[in-house]
Coordinates of C-alpha atoms and ligand atoms in Angstrom, one line a residue:
X1 CA 0.0 -0.1 0.1
X2 CA 1.2 3.6 -0.7
X3 CA 2.1 5.4 2.2
X4 CA 1.5 9.1 1.2
X5 CA 1.8 10.3 5.0
X6 CA 5.1 8.5 5.7
X7 CA 7.2 10.7 8.0
X8 CA 4.4 12.9 9.2
X9 CA 3.6 13.2 12.7
X10 CA 0.0 13.5 13.5
X11 CA -1.9 14.3 16.8
X12 CA -5.6 13.5 16.7
X13 CA -8.2 13.9 19.6
X14 CA -11.3 11.7 19.7
X15 CA -14.4 10.9 21.8
X16 CA -16.1 13.0 24.2
X17 CA -14.7 14.6 27.5
X18 CA -16.7 14.1 30.9
X19 CA -16.9 16.9 33.6
X20 CA -17.8 15.4 36.9
X21 CA -20.2 16.9 39.2
X22 CA -19.6 14.1 41.8
X23 CA -17.9 10.7 41.6
X24 CA -21.2 9.2 40.0
X25 CA -22.5 12.1 37.7
X26 CA -20.9 13.9 34.7
X27 CA -21.7 16.3 31.9
X28 CA -20.9 15.0 28.5
X29 CA -22.1 14.5 24.9
X30 CA -23.0 11.6 22.8
X31 CA -19.5 11.3 20.8
X32 CA -18.6 7.6 20.3
X33 CA -14.9 8.4 19.1
X34 CA -15.7 6.6 15.9
X35 CA -14.8 9.6 13.6
X36 CA -11.5 10.2 15.6
X37 CA -10.4 6.7 15.6
X38 CA -11.1 6.1 12.0
X39 CA -9.0 9.1 11.1
X40 CA -6.1 7.9 13.4
X41 CA -6.3 4.4 11.9
X42 CA -6.3 5.7 8.2
X43 CA -3.5 8.1 9.0
X44 CA -1.4 5.3 10.4
X45 CA -2.0 3.0 7.3
X46 CA -0.8 5.9 5.1
X47 CA 2.4 5.9 6.9
X48 CA 2.1 8.6 9.6
X49 CA 3.2 8.4 13.1
X50 CA 0.1 8.8 15.1
X51 CA -0.6 10.0 18.5
X52 CA -4.4 9.7 19.7
X53 CA -5.5 11.5 22.6
X54 CA -8.8 10.0 23.5
X55 CA -11.7 10.8 25.7
X56 CA -13.7 8.0 27.3
X57 CA -14.9 5.8 24.4
X58 CA -16.5 2.3 24.1
X59 CA -14.8 -1.0 23.7
X60 CA -15.5 -1.0 19.9
X61 CA -12.9 1.7 19.5
X62 CA -9.5 0.1 19.4
X63 CA -6.2 1.2 17.9
X64 CA -3.6 -0.9 16.1
X65 CA 0.0 -0.8 17.4
X66 CA 2.3 1.1 17.2
X67 CA -0.2 4.0 17.7
X68 CA 0.5 5.8 20.8
X69 CA -2.9 6.6 22.8
X70 CA -3.1 8.9 25.7
X71 CA -6.5 8.4 27.5
X72 CA -8.0 11.4 29.2
X73 CA -11.3 12.1 30.8
X74 CA -11.9 15.9 31.1
X75 CA -11.4 18.8 28.8
X76 CA -8.6 20.3 31.1
X77 CA -6.8 16.8 31.0
X78 CA -7.2 16.9 27.1
X79 CA -5.9 20.4 26.9
X80 CA -2.8 19.6 29.0
X81 CA -2.0 16.4 26.9
X82 CA -2.6 18.2 23.5
X83 CA -0.3 21.2 24.5
X84 CA 2.4 18.9 25.8
X85 CA 2.6 17.1 22.6
X86 CA 1.5 19.7 19.9
X87 CA 4.9 21.1 19.3
X88 CA 6.5 17.8 18.0
X89 CA 3.6 17.5 15.6
X90 CA 3.2 18.3 11.7
X91 CA -0.6 17.9 11.7
X92 CA -3.2 18.5 14.4
X93 CA -6.7 17.1 14.0
X94 CA -9.3 18.0 16.6
X95 CA -12.0 15.6 16.1
X96 CA -13.0 15.2 19.9
X97 CA -16.2 16.7 21.3
X98 CA -14.8 18.6 24.0
X99 CA -17.3 20.0 26.7
X100 CA -17.4 23.9 26.8
X101 CA -18.4 23.9 30.3
X102 CA -17.6 22.0 33.5
X103 CA -19.2 22.2 37.0
X104 CA -17.2 25.0 39.1
X105 CA -16.9 22.4 42.0
X106 CA -16.7 18.7 41.9
X107 CA -17.9 17.2 45.0
X108 CA -15.5 14.3 46.4
X109 CA -18.8 12.3 47.5
X110 CA -22.1 11.5 45.9
X111 CA -24.4 14.5 46.2
X112 CA -27.6 13.5 48.1
X113 CA -30.9 14.3 47.0
X114 CA -32.8 17.2 48.6
X115 CA -36.3 18.6 48.0
X116 CA -36.7 21.4 45.4
X117 CA -34.5 22.3 42.4
X118 CA -30.6 22.1 42.3
X119 CA -28.5 24.8 40.8
X120 CA -25.0 24.0 39.4
X121 CA -22.6 26.7 38.5
X122 CA -20.8 26.0 35.4
X123 CA -17.6 27.6 34.2
X124 CA -15.7 27.6 30.9
X125 CA -13.2 24.9 29.9
X126 CA -10.0 25.7 28.0
X127 CA -10.7 26.0 24.2
X128 CA -8.0 23.6 22.9
X129 CA -8.4 24.5 19.2
X130 CA -8.3 28.3 19.9
X131 CA -4.9 27.6 22.0
X132 CA -3.4 25.7 19.2
X133 CA -4.5 28.5 16.7
X134 CA -2.6 31.0 18.8
X135 CA 0.5 28.7 19.0
X136 CA 0.4 28.4 15.2
X137 CA 0.3 32.1 14.8
X138 CA 3.2 32.6 17.2
X139 CA 5.2 30.0 15.3
X140 CA 4.4 31.6 12.0
X141 CA 5.6 34.9 13.2
X142 CA 8.9 33.4 14.4
X143 CA 9.8 30.8 11.8
X144 CA 12.6 28.3 12.5
X145 CA 16.1 28.8 11.5
X146 CA 17.0 27.1 8.3
X147 CA 18.7 24.2 10.2
X148 CA 15.9 23.1 12.4
X149 CA 13.7 20.3 11.7
X150 CA 10.5 20.6 9.9
X151 CA 8.2 19.9 12.9
X152 CA 9.3 23.2 14.4
X153 CA 7.4 24.9 11.5
X154 CA 3.8 25.9 12.0
X155 CA 1.7 22.7 11.9
X156 CA -1.4 22.3 9.8
X157 CA -4.3 22.7 12.0
X158 CA -7.7 21.1 11.4
X159 CA -10.8 21.8 13.7
X160 CA -14.3 20.2 13.5
X161 CA -17.5 22.0 13.6
X162 CA -20.5 20.1 14.9
X163 CA -23.6 22.3 14.4
X164 CA -27.4 21.8 14.3
X165 CA -28.0 25.0 12.2
X166 CA -26.3 27.5 10.0
X167 CA -23.5 24.8 9.4
X168 CA -21.5 26.6 6.7
X169 CA -21.6 30.1 8.3
X170 CA -20.6 28.8 11.8
X171 CA -17.8 26.6 10.3
X172 CA -16.5 29.5 8.5
X173 CA -16.5 31.5 11.5
X174 CA -14.5 28.9 13.4
X175 CA -12.0 28.4 10.6
X176 CA -11.1 32.2 10.9
X177 CA -11.5 32.8 14.5
X178 CA -9.4 29.7 15.6
X179 CA -6.8 30.2 12.9
X180 CA -7.4 26.8 11.4
X181 CA -6.2 25.7 7.9
X182 CA -9.3 23.5 7.6
X183 CA -12.6 22.9 9.3
X184 CA -14.7 19.8 8.9
X185 CA -18.1 20.7 9.2
X186 CA -20.8 18.1 10.2
X187 CA -24.5 18.4 10.8
X188 CA -25.4 16.8 14.3
X189 CA -28.8 16.0 15.8
X190 CA -29.7 14.1 12.7
X191 CA -30.2 10.1 12.5
X192 CA -27.6 8.1 10.6
X193 CA -24.8 10.7 10.9
X194 CA -22.7 12.7 13.1
X195 CA -22.5 11.6 16.8
X196 CA -22.4 7.9 17.4
X197 CA -23.4 6.7 14.0
X198 CA -21.2 4.6 11.6
X199 CA -21.9 7.2 8.8
X200 CA -21.1 10.8 8.4
X201 CA -21.4 13.5 5.7
X202 CA -19.1 16.5 6.0
X203 CA -18.1 19.8 4.4
X204 CA -14.5 20.8 4.3
X205 CA -13.8 24.4 4.5
X206 CA -10.3 25.8 3.8
X207 CA -8.9 29.3 3.7
X208 CA -9.0 29.6 0.0
X209 CA -12.9 29.7 0.5
X210 CA -13.3 26.2 -1.1
X211 CA -16.1 24.0 0.3
X212 CA -15.9 20.5 -0.5
X213 CA -18.8 18.0 0.2
X214 CA -18.5 14.4 0.8
X215 CA -21.1 11.9 0.2
X216 CA -22.9 10.4 3.2
X217 CA -20.7 7.4 3.8
X218 CA -18.9 5.3 6.4
X219 CA -16.5 7.1 8.8
X220 CA -13.6 5.2 7.3
X221 CA -14.2 6.6 4.0
X222 CA -14.9 10.2 5.4
X223 CA -11.3 9.8 7.1
X224 CA -9.9 9.0 3.8
X225 CA -11.6 12.1 2.3
X226 CA -10.4 14.3 5.0
X227 CA -6.8 13.1 4.7
X228 CA -6.9 13.5 0.9
X229 CA -7.6 17.1 1.5
X230 CA -5.1 17.5 4.1
X231 CA -2.4 16.2 1.7
X232 CA -3.5 18.5 -1.0
X233 CA -3.1 21.4 1.6
X234 CA 0.4 20.2 2.6
X235 CA 1.5 19.9 -1.0
X236 CA 0.7 23.6 -1.5
X237 CA 2.9 24.6 1.3
Ligands
PMT301 O1 -17.3 10.7 18.0 P1 -18.3 10.3 17.0 O2 -19.5 9.5 17.5 O3 -17.8 9.5 15.8 O4 -18.9 11.6 16.5 C1 -18.0 12.3 15.6 C2 -18.4 14.0 15.9 C3 -19.7 14.4 15.7 C4 -17.9 14.0 17.6 C5 -17.2 14.9 15.1 O5 -17.4 14.5 13.7 C6 -17.2 16.2 15.5 O6 -18.0 17.1 15.0 N1 -16.2 16.7 16.5 C7 -16.3 18.0 17.0 C8 -17.3 18.2 18.0 C9 -17.2 19.5 18.6 O7 -17.0 19.6 19.8 O8 -17.5 20.5 17.9 P2 -17.6 22.1 18.3 O9 -18.2 22.8 17.1 O10 -18.3 22.3 19.6 O11 -16.1 22.4 18.4 C10 -15.4 22.9 17.4 C11 -14.0 22.5 17.6 O12 -13.4 23.0 18.6 C12 -13.8 21.2 17.6 O13 -12.5 20.8 16.7 C13 -13.5 20.7 19.0 O14 -12.6 19.7 19.1 C14 -12.7 22.0 19.4 N2 -12.9 22.4 20.8 C15 -14.3 22.5 21.4 C16 -14.3 22.8 22.7 C17 -13.2 23.2 23.6 N3 -13.5 23.5 24.9 N4 -12.0 23.0 23.1 C18 -11.9 22.7 21.7 O15 -10.7 22.3 21.2

């Protein structure tokens, strides 16, 4: 098999995060990890050295060796793991569904029921994609010396956008605001695509204002479709 990504170092995030209220309750979302794992497996088959940073996913998500997998639970843990490894990477693909909020306090013990409503104060989690966009901007402004390895150059940054409305507009806003090279936009909240499904349909938005639509197909083929577009962008650099 051809290995068009040979020598590339790719960091991929996958799955949901969990933000615990107490040891038995958490805020999360329906991400299964299938999209991120399909990307990781396909990138490795194409010769890339892959690191997968994964939220809690089901047993059906597995990774072939020698892929390195770093398991995390919360958005803060995912942020720390990504920032620790992002510098040694050529391509960053943020497919995880990261919680935007977490409870301000996590109780060490199970919270007992009381009469009446309960109020939980939520605070923002770190925006990993935005932090990578800033890191990329800083690196582009201070390019490496000629004798430094290529991984020190600004990495290619790929974000996802999961939307229930105004898909293309919201995805374009994310592309620009978070300084991405590519955004993979998908409609969620529909049957047979997006969260937890075996299939997906995506729109790829790049900085040249191209919008490329995939068919509704398996996440494995969607992964190939996304990687093909990434290779095209890399060849233009
Ligand atoms: O896992 P599956 O069941 O296969 O489902 C796949 C998927 C629907 C989860 C996937 O295709 C997808 O859309 N992933 C991104 C989900 C998401 O969180 O989208 P968003 O529009 O809320 O976030 C935009 C981008 O910012 C994403 O790249 C996300 O990883 C990133 N983000 C979000 C919040 C945060 N605090 N930090 C982030 O980095």
